[in-house]
Structures are given as C-alpha cells and as structure tokens.
GROMACS .gro file of C-alpha atoms in nm:
model
  183
    1UNK     CA    1   2.005  -2.278  -4.656
    2UNK     CA    2   1.654  -2.214  -4.428
    3UNK     CA    3   1.374  -2.401  -4.445
    4UNK     CA    4   1.039  -2.308  -4.453
    5UNK     CA    5   0.948  -2.432  -4.070
    6UNK     CA    6   1.274  -2.285  -3.948
    7UNK     CA    7   1.154  -1.960  -4.113
    8UNK     CA    8   0.842  -1.978  -3.948
    9UNK     CA    9   1.049  -2.007  -3.646
   10UNK     CA   10   1.301  -1.783  -3.665
   11UNK     CA   11   1.002  -1.504  -3.739
   12UNK     CA   12   0.773  -1.632  -3.455
   13UNK     CA   13   1.106  -1.596  -3.247
   14UNK     CA   14   1.172  -1.234  -3.371
   15UNK     CA   15   0.785  -1.176  -3.297
   16UNK     CA   16   0.843  -1.307  -2.931
   17UNK     CA   17   1.146  -1.037  -2.896
   18UNK     CA   18   0.966  -0.768  -3.041
   19UNK     CA   19   0.670  -0.782  -2.841
   20UNK     CA   20   0.836  -0.787  -2.550
   21UNK     CA   21   1.069  -0.513  -2.614
   22UNK     CA   22   0.724  -0.302  -2.653
   23UNK     CA   23   0.614  -0.402  -2.367
   24UNK     CA   24   0.892  -0.325  -2.162
   25UNK     CA   25   0.957  -0.029  -2.301
   26UNK     CA   26   0.571   0.033  -2.228
   27UNK     CA   27   0.444   0.160  -2.674
   28UNK     CA   28   0.157   0.024  -2.792
   29UNK     CA   29   0.140  -0.254  -2.964
   30UNK     CA   30  -0.013  -0.329  -3.269
   31UNK     CA   31   0.067  -0.535  -3.541
   32UNK     CA   32   0.199  -0.245  -3.734
   33UNK     CA   33   0.462  -0.170  -3.459
   34UNK     CA   34   0.537  -0.531  -3.448
   35UNK     CA   35   0.581  -0.638  -3.779
   36UNK     CA   36   0.784  -0.352  -3.874
   37UNK     CA   37   1.013  -0.444  -3.558
   38UNK     CA   38   1.041  -0.748  -3.579
   39UNK     CA   39   1.079  -0.772  -4.005
   40UNK     CA   40   0.770  -0.949  -4.123
   41UNK     CA   41   0.414  -0.898  -4.288
   42UNK     CA   42   0.165  -0.820  -4.156
   43UNK     CA   43  -0.019  -1.080  -4.368
   44UNK     CA   44   0.210  -1.324  -4.123
   45UNK     CA   45   0.116  -1.172  -3.840
   46UNK     CA   46  -0.287  -1.207  -3.869
   47UNK     CA   47  -0.253  -1.566  -4.113
   48UNK     CA   48  -0.051  -1.770  -3.858
   49UNK     CA   49  -0.238  -1.803  -3.552
   50UNK     CA   50   0.046  -1.824  -3.274
   51UNK     CA   51   0.224  -1.540  -3.430
   52UNK     CA   52  -0.161  -1.378  -3.385
   53UNK     CA   53  -0.241  -1.511  -3.067
   54UNK     CA   54   0.119  -1.370  -2.951
   55UNK     CA   55   0.048  -1.006  -3.090
   56UNK     CA   56  -0.342  -1.027  -2.990
   57UNK     CA   57  -0.234  -1.164  -2.575
   58UNK     CA   58   0.054  -0.860  -2.487
   59UNK     CA   59  -0.199  -0.620  -2.669
   60UNK     CA   60  -0.463  -0.673  -2.401
   61UNK     CA   61  -0.197  -0.735  -2.070
   62UNK     CA   62  -0.068  -0.400  -2.184
   63UNK     CA   63  -0.429  -0.245  -2.227
   64UNK     CA   64  -0.549  -0.425  -1.841
   65UNK     CA   65  -0.199  -0.209  -1.729
   66UNK     CA   66  -0.228   0.118  -1.871
   67UNK     CA   67  -0.644   0.056  -1.761
   68UNK     CA   68  -0.540  -0.017  -1.423
   69UNK     CA   69  -0.283   0.230  -1.356
   70UNK     CA   70  -0.562   0.469  -1.516
   71UNK     CA   71  -0.795   0.379  -1.268
   72UNK     CA   72  -0.593   0.424  -0.977
   73UNK     CA   73  -0.505   0.759  -1.038
   74UNK     CA   74  -0.887   0.876  -1.104
   75UNK     CA   75  -0.907   0.690  -0.760
   76UNK     CA   76  -0.635   0.927  -0.612
   77UNK     CA   77  -0.768   1.224  -0.770
   78UNK     CA   78  -1.108   1.136  -0.665
   79UNK     CA   79  -1.087   1.052  -0.273
   80UNK     CA   80  -0.844   1.403  -0.253
   81UNK     CA   81  -1.148   1.568  -0.386
   82UNK     CA   82  -1.415   1.383  -0.142
   83UNK     CA   83  -1.114   1.425   0.138
   84UNK     CA   84  -1.159   1.854   0.043
   85UNK     CA   85  -1.553   1.865  -0.014
   86UNK     CA   86  -1.558   1.643   0.386
   87UNK     CA   87  -1.343   1.874   0.495
   88UNK     CA   88  -1.494   2.185   0.367
   89UNK     CA   89  -1.822   2.064   0.475
   90UNK     CA   90  -1.695   2.027   0.783
   91UNK     CA   91  -1.565   2.370   0.815
   92UNK     CA   92  -1.909   2.496   0.731
   93UNK     CA   93  -2.138   2.301   1.008
   94UNK     CA   94  -1.841   2.411   1.296
   95UNK     CA   95  -1.878   2.748   1.175
   96UNK     CA   96  -2.246   2.784   1.150
   97UNK     CA   97  -2.325   2.658   1.560
   98UNK     CA   98  -2.040   2.921   1.651
   99UNK     CA   99  -2.216   3.177   1.405
  100UNK     CA  100  -2.545   3.043   1.613
  101UNK     CA  101  -2.399   3.082   1.939
  102UNK     CA  102  -2.308   3.425   1.919
  103UNK     CA  103  -2.631   3.532   1.809
  104UNK     CA  104  -2.756   3.371   2.094
  105UNK     CA  105  -2.511   3.535   2.334
  106UNK     CA  106  -2.585   3.907   2.151
  107UNK     CA  107  -2.919   3.851   2.255
  108UNK     CA  108  -2.884   3.792   2.556
  109UNK     CA  109  -2.644   4.079   2.690
  110UNK     CA  110  -2.881   4.326   2.480
  111UNK     CA  111  -3.178   4.146   2.730
  112UNK     CA  112  -2.983   4.236   2.982
  113UNK     CA  113  -2.914   4.557   2.871
  114UNK     CA  114  -3.267   4.660   2.749
  115UNK     CA  115  -3.365   4.513   3.081
  116UNK     CA  116  -3.117   4.631   3.410
  117UNK     CA  117  -3.065   4.975   3.195
  118UNK     CA  118  -3.143   5.120   3.578
  119UNK     CA  119  -2.905   4.913   3.736
  120UNK     CA  120  -2.584   4.948   3.541
  121UNK     CA  121  -2.300   5.200   3.585
  122UNK     CA  122  -2.189   5.417   3.316
  123UNK     CA  123  -1.868   5.242   3.277
  124UNK     CA  124  -2.095   4.887   3.290
  125UNK     CA  125  -2.337   5.075   3.010
  126UNK     CA  126  -2.015   5.162   2.780
  127UNK     CA  127  -1.843   4.775   2.881
  128UNK     CA  128  -2.109   4.589   2.800
  129UNK     CA  129  -2.178   4.769   2.477
  130UNK     CA  130  -1.810   4.716   2.384
  131UNK     CA  131  -1.906   4.358   2.384
  132UNK     CA  132  -2.158   4.395   2.236
  133UNK     CA  133  -1.998   4.573   1.960
  134UNK     CA  134  -1.739   4.322   1.924
  135UNK     CA  135  -1.948   4.005   1.952
  136UNK     CA  136  -2.150   4.191   1.675
  137UNK     CA  137  -1.796   4.214   1.429
  138UNK     CA  138  -1.686   3.829   1.573
  139UNK     CA  139  -2.072   3.701   1.376
  140UNK     CA  140  -1.958   3.938   1.047
  141UNK     CA  141  -1.593   3.797   1.031
  142UNK     CA  142  -1.810   3.468   1.043
  143UNK     CA  143  -2.080   3.507   0.852
  144UNK     CA  144  -1.795   3.558   0.592
  145UNK     CA  145  -1.605   3.225   0.693
  146UNK     CA  146  -1.897   3.065   0.653
  147UNK     CA  147  -1.977   3.200   0.296
  148UNK     CA  148  -1.635   3.169   0.222
  149UNK     CA  149  -1.654   2.807   0.332
  150UNK     CA  150  -2.014   2.723   0.114
  151UNK     CA  151  -1.837   2.898  -0.209
  152UNK     CA  152  -1.538   2.633  -0.114
  153UNK     CA  153  -1.802   2.344  -0.075
  154UNK     CA  154  -2.006   2.422  -0.349
  155UNK     CA  155  -1.624   2.467  -0.539
  156UNK     CA  156  -1.536   2.104  -0.409
  157UNK     CA  157  -1.842   1.932  -0.542
  158UNK     CA  158  -1.829   2.103  -0.884
  159UNK     CA  159  -1.480   1.942  -0.937
  160UNK     CA  160  -1.571   1.579  -0.781
  161UNK     CA  161  -1.880   1.630  -1.019
  162UNK     CA  162  -1.627   1.728  -1.328
  163UNK     CA  163  -1.424   1.428  -1.209
  164UNK     CA  164  -1.617   1.198  -1.200
  165UNK     CA  165  -1.770   1.242  -1.568
  166UNK     CA  166  -1.420   1.248  -1.673
  167UNK     CA  167  -1.360   0.953  -1.533
  168UNK     CA  168  -1.701   0.748  -1.723
  169UNK     CA  169  -1.532   0.916  -2.022
  170UNK     CA  170  -1.185   0.707  -1.951
  171UNK     CA  171  -1.380   0.395  -1.867
  172UNK     CA  172  -1.558   0.414  -2.212
  173UNK     CA  173  -1.293   0.481  -2.408
  174UNK     CA  174  -1.105   0.259  -2.265
  175UNK     CA  175  -1.382   0.028  -2.302
  176UNK     CA  176  -1.355   0.079  -2.671
  177UNK     CA  177  -1.053   0.057  -2.754
  178UNK     CA  178  -1.061  -0.304  -2.539
  179UNK     CA  179  -1.320  -0.435  -2.775
  180UNK     CA  180  -1.193  -0.295  -3.081
  181UNK     CA  181  -1.058  -0.566  -3.310
  182UNK     CA  182  -0.649  -0.471  -3.327
  183UNK     CA  183  -0.525  -0.367  -3.631
   0.00000   0.00000   0.00000
C-alpha cells in the first residue's frame, strides 16, 4: 500500500519523465499536457511547489531553445537579403560608371567627327559613324541594365524592410509568450 509521501514521489517522478520526453520530442510543454501524460491532476501541478517548478523550468528552457532557433533563422534570412542588396548596389554603381564612360566616349567621338569632318575619307566617316551607333546601342543596353538593377535593389530593400518588420513581430510574440504565466 502506498503512503501519501510515496504517491507524491511517484507522481513527481512521472512528471519529470513526461517533461523530459516532451522536451526531447520538441512538444510544447504545458501544465495540461504534463498532467495528461503523467496521469496527475492539474491541481497537483499547481499546488505542489516541486512539480510546479519542474514544469515551469522545462517550459522556459523549451521556449528559450525555440527562440534561439527562430532568431538564428531570422538572422540567416536577413543576412541573405542584405547580401543581395549589397550586390545589387555594387552592380548598379558599376553600371552607372560604365554609362558615364560610354557617354564621354560618344561625346569625344562626336567632337572628333564634327571637328575633323573635312579631313576624313568616306570610309573613315562610315567607320566612325558605325562605331558611334554601336556605342549608342551599348549605352542604351547599359541604361536598361541600370534600370533593371535599380528595380532589383528597390525590391531587395523592400524585402529587407518586410523581414525586419516580421522579425520585430516574432520577437514581440516570443517576449509575450515568455512573460505570460503558464496555464
């Protein structure tokens, strides 16, 4: 026959085993789940100080592990978007520099054509005009590429802002859950 003390010890032992099993499985640790699995009443878990401490500490440990895992995921996503934004900014900078160089070259060639029109043979004029047309096409292509990169950069920035807002919301939820008393 069990005495009151040995029944309490047996119940505490079951509570410890259930808490360990729930933590191992990654299941949310709640008073209701522990009471159901350990075959004890919720009243026992709330009124018995040692049982309440076991459940509370296990729940806090589990929340801490989930919070760390969630934070690591959010950090990885944020780093990915930041890297994309930096790459897009660098490509945009390079494209803008190339457009400026091409425009300067076109202006230089147009100046040569205008200044030396009389000294050029028809073949030279055709060659330079062809080079000018090719450079103008290249400038247009680079301008299109710059615009495309500007759009990608804007999208990456929008995504980074959305990720920051989502991270803040998740952190608020985690903080709220950590400060809520166990049920």
